[in-house]
Amino acid sequence: MSDTLLDIRDLYKYYPVTGGVFRKHVADVKAVDGVNLQIKRGECVGLVGESGCGKTTLGKTILRLHESTSGRIYFDQNPDKIEEVERLLAAPETAGQAKAALAEMDITKMDGTRLRALRRQMQIVFQDPSNSLDPRMLIRDIIAEPLEAQNLVKGADVDKRVLELLDIVGMGTGHLKRYPHEFSGGQRQRIAIARALATNPKFVVMDEPTSALDVSVQAQILNLLKKLQRDFQLTYLFVTHHLLVVKYTSDRIVVMYLGKVVENGPTKQIFEKPLHPYTKALLSAIPVPDPTTKREKIILTGDVPNPVNPPKGCRFHPRCSYAQEICRTQEPALDPTGMDGHTVACHRWKEI
C-alpha cells in the first residue's frame, strides 16, 4: 500500500468566457492553472489563500464535481504504475499506450461502474450546511441517501446505520424525524459530516466547514473532525482562509494564489519560516491577542489580478515588494528548498 493516497498532476480547470452576439468563446477564467499536489494517507492538508484563488474549485475538481480541463488525478494507485503511465505520456510516440491505463487509474477519465465505486471513497463537507442539506428531507433520509444510492445497507439496517452515524457526530435518536431548519448551524454541520461518513470514505474535502459558525461552535466542530480523522484513519483536504484553523488541524499547508500553488510545506515550517512573500503577507494579517505585542504587518498593494488575463511571469509580482525583472518575465517553478517537504515558487526566496 502506497503512502500517497492522492496524486495530482498538471491539473487545469478553466471556465469559458463568451461574448458577442453569437456568444463565441473569447477567453477563459483560469481558476486552477497547472496544480501538482500529493496528499499522503492519513494526512490533513490545509489549502489556504485569498477568496477567488481557486481553493474550492480545486477541491471540487478533485472529486469530479467539476470536470477538469486537463490533467490527471490518481487516487489510491500504485506509485510505480503511476510513474509508468507518466513516462508513456511524456513521449508522443507512446502516449497512445497510456489511454487504457488512464481509463482505470485517472479520476478525470473514469466513467460508469469505476466512477460510481470511487464515489464511496471520496466525500465532501460543504461550507454552508443550510444550502447543502435538502430542506424538504428528514435528517434520517438525508443521511440514509448515500447508503441507499450505493446499495451499502438495506432494510432495517439503514436506520441502525443512520443512528450509528448520528451518535458518532454527537447527536441522537430524537433528531431523526426532524428537518434541517429545526437545528442550529453547528448541528446542521454535524449532520453534513455524518452524511459524508456514511460510505466509509478514505478521503474527505472539507470546504471551509467552520466559516459560517461562531467561534465556540467552530472549536467543537474542529475537535470533532480531528477525532474522526484519528478514529477512522481519514485523509482531509481542508480548504479555508483562516490560517489559525489550519495551524490547529493540518499537518501540511498548501498556499494558492490566482490558480497556482506558490508554497507547500509542513505546518510548523510554514508558520516559523515562510518563504514566499505572499505567505508572509497572509501570516502577518493574523490578529495578535496581546495589544502590547508589536509585529510587522505586510500590506499588499493593489488588487488581485484578473484570472482571465493573469500577469506574465510570476503572478504575484505586481503586488510584491521584492519583484525584479526576472519575476516579470519568467514564471517560477515550485522547487524544493532543502527543508524536508518544503517547496516554494519564487525566484528570490533565498534572499527574502
Short mmCIF file of C-alpha atoms in Angstrom, two decimals:
data_model
loop_
_atom_site.label_atom_id
_atom_site.label_comp_id
_atom_site.label_asym_id
_atom_site.label_seq_id
_atom_site.Cartn_x
_atom_site.Cartn_y
_atom_site.Cartn_z
CA MET A 1 0.00 0.00 0.00
CA SER A 2 1.42 3.39 -1.04
CA ASP A 3 1.84 6.22 1.46
CA THR A 4 0.42 8.60 -1.14
CA LEU A 5 -3.37 8.48 -1.36
CA LEU A 6 -3.94 11.31 -3.85
CA ASP A 7 -1.56 12.29 -6.65
CA ILE A 8 -2.49 15.30 -8.80
CA ARG A 9 -0.51 16.02 -11.98
CA ASP A 10 -0.78 19.21 -14.09
CA LEU A 11 -4.41 19.86 -13.19
CA TYR A 12 -6.21 22.67 -15.02
CA LYS A 13 -9.74 23.96 -14.65
CA TYR A 14 -10.76 26.78 -16.98
CA TYR A 15 -14.21 28.30 -17.23
CA PRO A 16 -15.06 29.62 -20.71
CA VAL A 17 -15.98 33.29 -21.16
CA THR A 18 -18.33 34.00 -24.07
CA GLY A 19 -19.07 37.29 -25.79
CA GLY A 20 -20.65 38.93 -28.81
CA VAL A 21 -23.98 38.36 -30.48
CA PHE A 22 -23.24 34.69 -31.16
CA ARG A 23 -21.80 34.05 -27.67
CA LYS A 24 -18.45 32.88 -29.00
CA HIS A 25 -15.70 31.60 -26.75
CA VAL A 26 -13.43 34.62 -26.27
CA ALA A 27 -11.39 33.82 -23.14
CA ASP A 28 -11.08 31.59 -20.08
CA VAL A 29 -11.19 32.14 -16.34
CA LYS A 30 -8.08 30.26 -15.16
CA ALA A 31 -9.42 29.02 -11.82
CA VAL A 32 -6.93 26.15 -11.42
CA ASP A 33 -3.84 26.54 -13.57
CA GLY A 34 -1.36 23.68 -13.52
CA VAL A 35 -1.53 22.33 -9.96
CA ASN A 36 0.69 19.44 -8.86
CA LEU A 37 -0.04 18.06 -5.41
CA GLN A 38 0.38 14.86 -3.42
CA ILE A 39 -1.57 14.03 -0.27
CA LYS A 40 -0.40 11.22 1.97
CA ARG A 41 -2.66 8.65 3.56
CA GLY A 42 -4.00 9.84 6.94
CA GLU A 43 -2.74 13.39 6.39
CA CYS A 44 -4.66 16.65 6.79
CA VAL A 45 -3.57 19.19 4.19
CA GLY A 46 -4.68 22.78 4.71
CA LEU A 47 -5.37 24.68 1.47
CA VAL A 48 -5.25 28.45 2.05
CA GLY A 49 -5.35 31.67 0.07
CA GLU A 50 -7.48 34.73 -0.61
CA SER A 51 -11.06 34.41 -1.82
CA GLY A 52 -11.11 33.63 -5.54
CA CYS A 53 -7.68 31.97 -5.64
CA GLY A 54 -9.14 28.60 -6.73
CA LYS A 55 -9.19 26.66 -3.43
CA THR A 56 -12.79 25.41 -3.60
CA THR A 57 -12.57 24.82 -7.35
CA LEU A 58 -9.54 22.60 -6.81
CA GLY A 59 -11.36 20.58 -4.16
CA LYS A 60 -14.47 20.11 -6.31
CA THR A 61 -12.41 19.24 -9.40
CA ILE A 62 -10.56 16.54 -7.43
CA LEU A 63 -13.92 14.97 -6.60
CA ARG A 64 -15.11 15.50 -10.17
CA LEU A 65 -17.98 17.67 -9.08
CA HIS A 66 -16.43 19.94 -11.70
CA GLU A 67 -14.92 18.42 -14.83
CA SER A 68 -11.25 19.27 -15.26
CA THR A 69 -9.97 20.98 -18.39
CA SER A 70 -6.87 18.78 -18.42
CA GLY A 71 -4.54 16.92 -16.09
CA ARG A 72 -4.53 13.65 -14.18
CA ILE A 73 -5.82 12.74 -10.70
CA TYR A 74 -4.69 9.40 -9.31
CA PHE A 75 -6.46 8.11 -6.20
CA ASP A 76 -5.11 5.19 -4.16
CA GLN A 77 -2.98 3.87 -7.02
CA ASN A 78 0.32 2.01 -7.15
CA PRO A 79 3.07 4.68 -7.45
CA ASP A 80 5.13 2.51 -9.81
CA LYS A 81 2.17 2.23 -12.18
CA ILE A 82 1.62 5.98 -11.98
CA GLU A 83 5.23 6.68 -12.95
CA GLU A 84 5.00 4.18 -15.78
CA VAL A 85 1.90 5.90 -17.17
CA GLU A 86 3.51 9.33 -16.79
CA ARG A 87 6.58 8.09 -18.65
CA LEU A 88 4.40 6.86 -21.53
CA LEU A 89 2.53 10.18 -21.64
CA ALA A 90 5.76 12.18 -21.76
CA ALA A 91 6.75 10.76 -25.15
CA PRO A 92 4.43 11.47 -28.14
CA GLU A 93 5.15 8.09 -29.71
CA THR A 94 3.96 6.18 -26.60
CA ALA A 95 1.19 8.49 -25.34
CA GLY A 96 -1.47 6.36 -27.02
CA GLN A 97 -0.42 3.32 -24.98
CA ALA A 98 -1.36 5.11 -21.77
CA LYS A 99 -5.05 5.62 -22.65
CA ALA A 100 -6.25 2.24 -21.43
CA ALA A 101 -4.40 2.62 -18.12
CA LEU A 102 -5.73 6.15 -17.61
CA ALA A 103 -9.32 4.95 -18.03
CA GLU A 104 -8.78 2.74 -14.96
CA MET A 105 -6.44 4.94 -12.89
CA ASP A 106 -7.23 8.59 -13.64
CA ILE A 107 -10.32 10.06 -11.94
CA THR A 108 -10.80 12.53 -14.81
CA LYS A 109 -11.13 9.64 -17.30
CA MET A 110 -13.24 7.22 -15.25
CA ASP A 111 -16.90 6.58 -16.00
CA GLY A 112 -19.68 4.13 -15.22
CA THR A 113 -19.03 1.47 -12.58
CA ARG A 114 -15.50 2.66 -11.73
CA LEU A 115 -16.59 6.21 -11.05
CA ARG A 116 -19.59 5.08 -9.02
CA ALA A 117 -17.38 2.88 -6.83
CA LEU A 118 -14.94 5.75 -6.39
CA ARG A 119 -17.72 7.97 -5.03
CA ARG A 120 -17.80 5.80 -1.91
CA GLN A 121 -14.16 6.61 -1.16
CA MET A 122 -14.28 10.40 -1.66
CA GLN A 123 -16.71 12.76 0.04
CA ILE A 124 -17.13 16.47 0.78
CA VAL A 125 -18.45 18.64 3.60
CA PHE A 126 -19.65 21.95 2.14
CA GLN A 127 -19.20 25.39 3.65
CA ASP A 128 -22.86 26.20 4.31
CA PRO A 129 -24.99 23.32 5.65
CA SER A 130 -28.12 25.42 5.14
CA ASN A 131 -27.62 25.07 1.40
CA SER A 132 -26.10 21.57 1.27
CA LEU A 133 -28.92 19.86 3.23
CA ASP A 134 -32.24 19.44 1.39
CA PRO A 135 -34.83 21.39 3.45
CA ARG A 136 -37.63 19.03 2.31
CA MET A 137 -35.98 15.88 3.66
CA LEU A 138 -35.91 14.46 7.17
CA ILE A 139 -32.49 14.03 8.78
CA ARG A 140 -32.94 10.27 8.63
CA ASP A 141 -33.41 10.42 4.85
CA ILE A 142 -30.54 12.86 4.30
CA ILE A 143 -28.02 10.57 5.98
CA ALA A 144 -29.55 7.40 4.52
CA GLU A 145 -29.46 8.70 0.93
CA PRO A 146 -25.80 7.82 0.16
CA LEU A 147 -26.23 4.42 1.83
CA GLU A 148 -29.20 3.58 -0.38
CA ALA A 149 -27.75 5.13 -3.53
CA GLN A 150 -24.62 2.97 -3.21
CA ASN A 151 -26.56 -0.14 -2.08
CA LEU A 152 -24.41 -0.37 1.04
CA VAL A 153 -27.18 -1.10 3.53
CA LYS A 154 -30.74 -2.36 3.07
CA GLY A 155 -33.95 -2.72 5.08
CA ALA A 156 -33.91 -2.26 8.83
CA ASP A 157 -30.12 -1.94 8.82
CA VAL A 158 -30.45 1.51 7.24
CA ASP A 159 -31.97 3.05 10.38
CA LYS A 160 -29.41 1.26 12.53
CA ARG A 161 -26.54 2.68 10.47
CA VAL A 162 -28.06 6.20 10.48
CA LEU A 163 -28.28 6.11 14.28
CA GLU A 164 -24.65 4.96 14.47
CA LEU A 165 -23.57 7.90 12.32
CA LEU A 166 -25.58 10.40 14.37
CA ASP A 167 -24.02 9.03 17.54
CA ILE A 168 -20.53 9.38 16.04
CA VAL A 169 -21.09 13.13 15.46
CA GLY A 170 -22.69 13.72 18.87
CA MET A 171 -26.39 13.57 18.01
CA GLY A 172 -29.12 11.08 18.90
CA THR A 173 -32.37 9.29 18.13
CA GLY A 174 -34.51 12.37 18.83
CA HIS A 175 -33.06 14.12 15.79
CA LEU A 176 -34.09 11.51 13.19
CA LYS A 177 -37.56 12.81 12.33
CA ARG A 178 -36.74 16.49 12.13
CA TYR A 179 -35.91 18.85 9.25
CA PRO A 180 -32.67 20.83 8.78
CA HIS A 181 -34.27 24.21 9.64
CA GLU A 182 -35.01 22.93 13.15
CA PHE A 183 -31.31 22.75 14.01
CA SER A 184 -28.60 25.29 14.79
CA GLY A 185 -25.73 25.90 12.38
CA GLY A 186 -23.36 23.67 14.35
CA GLN A 187 -25.89 20.83 14.47
CA ARG A 188 -26.51 21.10 10.73
CA GLN A 189 -22.80 20.84 10.10
CA ARG A 190 -22.65 17.72 12.29
CA ILE A 191 -25.42 16.23 10.14
CA ALA A 192 -23.46 17.08 6.98
CA ILE A 193 -20.39 15.36 8.47
CA ALA A 194 -22.47 12.27 9.33
CA ARG A 195 -23.69 12.13 5.73
CA ALA A 196 -20.11 12.40 4.43
CA LEU A 197 -19.04 9.49 6.68
CA ALA A 198 -21.93 7.25 5.60
CA THR A 199 -20.00 5.46 2.84
CA ASN A 200 -16.83 4.95 4.96
CA PRO A 201 -14.67 7.20 2.75
CA LYS A 202 -10.90 7.37 2.77
CA PHE A 203 -10.68 11.00 1.62
CA VAL A 204 -12.86 13.99 2.56
CA VAL A 205 -12.71 17.54 1.21
CA MET A 206 -13.57 20.00 3.98
CA ASP A 207 -14.71 23.14 2.17
CA GLU A 208 -14.47 25.81 4.90
CA PRO A 209 -16.64 23.70 7.24
CA THR A 210 -16.44 26.17 10.15
CA SER A 211 -16.50 29.58 8.45
CA ALA A 212 -20.30 30.00 8.88
CA LEU A 213 -20.19 29.14 12.60
CA ASP A 214 -19.47 31.20 15.69
CA VAL A 215 -16.16 30.76 17.47
CA SER A 216 -17.28 28.41 20.26
CA VAL A 217 -19.05 26.10 17.81
CA GLN A 218 -16.05 26.23 15.47
CA ALA A 219 -13.89 24.77 18.21
CA GLN A 220 -16.35 21.93 18.79
CA ILE A 221 -16.51 21.05 15.09
CA LEU A 222 -12.73 21.20 14.69
CA ASN A 223 -12.23 18.89 17.66
CA LEU A 224 -14.82 16.53 16.20
CA LEU A 225 -13.05 16.49 12.82
CA LYS A 226 -9.69 15.72 14.45
CA LYS A 227 -11.25 12.90 16.46
CA LEU A 228 -12.92 11.43 13.37
CA GLN A 229 -9.67 11.59 11.43
CA ARG A 230 -7.90 9.70 14.19
CA ASP A 231 -10.66 7.14 14.75
CA PHE A 232 -11.36 6.35 11.09
CA GLN A 233 -7.91 6.99 9.56
CA LEU A 234 -9.36 9.69 7.30
CA THR A 235 -7.40 11.89 4.90
CA TYR A 236 -8.51 15.53 4.68
CA LEU A 237 -8.08 18.38 2.24
CA PHE A 238 -9.05 21.28 4.49
CA VAL A 239 -9.98 24.35 2.44
CA THR A 240 -10.06 27.60 4.42
CA HIS A 241 -8.90 31.20 4.52
CA HIS A 242 -8.41 31.05 8.30
CA LEU A 243 -4.74 30.35 8.97
CA LEU A 244 -5.15 29.65 12.67
CA VAL A 245 -7.66 26.90 11.83
CA VAL A 246 -5.17 25.11 9.57
CA LYS A 247 -2.45 25.60 12.17
CA TYR A 248 -4.61 23.62 14.59
CA THR A 249 -5.88 20.94 12.19
CA SER A 250 -3.31 20.43 9.43
CA ASP A 251 -0.08 18.51 9.08
CA ARG A 252 0.87 20.43 5.95
CA ILE A 253 -0.16 23.74 4.37
CA VAL A 254 -0.55 24.48 0.66
CA VAL A 255 -0.79 28.16 -0.30
CA MET A 256 -2.59 29.09 -3.54
CA TYR A 257 -2.53 32.37 -5.41
CA LEU A 258 -4.50 33.02 -8.59
CA GLY A 259 -4.91 29.35 -9.51
CA LYS A 260 -1.36 28.23 -8.71
CA VAL A 261 0.37 26.68 -5.72
CA VAL A 262 3.04 29.12 -4.53
CA GLU A 263 4.21 27.34 -1.35
CA ASN A 264 3.81 23.89 0.16
CA GLY A 265 5.33 22.67 3.39
CA PRO A 266 4.88 21.27 6.90
CA THR A 267 2.67 23.48 9.07
CA LYS A 268 5.40 24.24 11.60
CA GLN A 269 7.86 25.33 8.91
CA ILE A 270 5.29 27.49 7.12
CA PHE A 271 4.47 29.37 10.33
CA GLU A 272 8.04 29.65 11.61
CA LYS A 273 9.81 30.33 8.32
CA PRO A 274 7.51 31.28 5.41
CA LEU A 275 9.47 31.71 2.19
CA HIS A 276 7.05 33.18 -0.34
CA PRO A 277 6.21 36.91 0.02
CA TYR A 278 2.51 36.11 -0.32
CA THR A 279 2.64 33.56 2.51
CA LYS A 280 4.47 36.09 4.70
CA ALA A 281 1.75 38.66 4.00
CA LEU A 282 -1.02 36.20 4.90
CA LEU A 283 0.66 35.28 8.18
CA SER A 284 1.25 38.92 9.08
CA ALA A 285 -2.51 39.51 8.88
CA ILE A 286 -3.28 37.07 11.74
CA PRO A 287 -4.56 39.09 14.72
CA VAL A 288 -2.39 39.06 17.84
CA PRO A 289 -4.45 38.79 21.07
CA ASP A 290 -1.93 40.78 23.12
CA PRO A 291 -2.26 44.53 22.31
CA THR A 292 1.23 45.22 23.65
CA THR A 293 2.84 42.86 21.14
CA LYS A 294 4.16 44.61 18.06
CA ARG A 295 4.64 42.77 14.82
CA GLU A 296 5.45 43.85 11.28
CA LYS A 297 2.28 43.89 9.21
CA ILE A 298 2.71 43.48 5.46
CA ILE A 299 0.13 45.43 3.46
CA LEU A 300 -0.24 44.16 -0.09
CA THR A 301 -0.73 46.94 -2.61
CA GLY A 302 -3.16 46.75 -5.50
CA ASP A 303 -5.89 44.22 -6.19
CA VAL A 304 -5.79 40.54 -7.09
CA PRO A 305 -5.25 40.38 -10.89
CA ASN A 306 -8.00 39.24 -13.23
CA PRO A 307 -7.85 35.41 -13.61
CA VAL A 308 -8.99 35.83 -17.20
CA ASN A 309 -5.76 37.65 -18.00
CA PRO A 310 -3.20 36.88 -15.26
CA PRO A 311 0.19 38.67 -15.23
CA LYS A 312 3.08 37.21 -17.16
CA GLY A 313 5.96 35.71 -15.21
CA CYS A 314 5.26 35.36 -11.50
CA ARG A 315 1.58 36.06 -10.91
CA PHE A 316 2.33 37.77 -7.62
CA HIS A 317 4.90 40.21 -8.96
CA PRO A 318 2.52 43.25 -9.37
CA ARG A 319 1.95 43.18 -5.58
CA CYS A 320 5.41 42.00 -4.47
CA SER A 321 7.96 44.40 -2.94
CA TYR A 322 10.81 42.02 -3.89
CA ALA A 323 9.93 41.78 -7.60
CA GLN A 324 12.72 42.15 -10.17
CA GLU A 325 12.84 41.83 -13.94
CA ILE A 326 13.03 38.03 -13.91
CA CYS A 327 9.81 37.96 -11.88
CA ARG A 328 8.01 39.93 -14.61
CA THR A 329 9.14 37.73 -17.47
CA GLN A 330 9.72 34.18 -16.18
CA GLU A 331 7.24 32.05 -14.24
CA PRO A 332 8.90 30.41 -11.21
CA ALA A 333 8.66 26.64 -10.76
CA LEU A 334 7.65 25.02 -7.48
CA ASP A 335 11.10 23.92 -6.29
CA PRO A 336 12.37 22.22 -3.11
CA THR A 337 14.04 24.48 -0.58
CA GLY A 338 16.30 21.97 1.13
CA MET A 339 14.00 21.70 4.14
CA ASP A 340 12.08 18.45 4.44
CA GLY A 341 9.00 18.55 2.20
CA HIS A 342 9.05 22.34 1.77
CA THR A 343 8.67 23.77 -1.74
CA VAL A 344 8.17 27.32 -2.98
CA ALA A 345 7.53 29.04 -6.33
CA CYS A 346 9.62 32.21 -6.06
CA HIS A 347 12.75 33.40 -7.88
CA ARG A 348 14.09 35.24 -4.84
CA TRP A 349 13.06 33.12 -1.85
CA LYS A 350 16.68 32.68 -0.70
CA GLU A 351 17.03 36.46 -0.36
CA ILE A 352 13.74 37.08 1.48
#
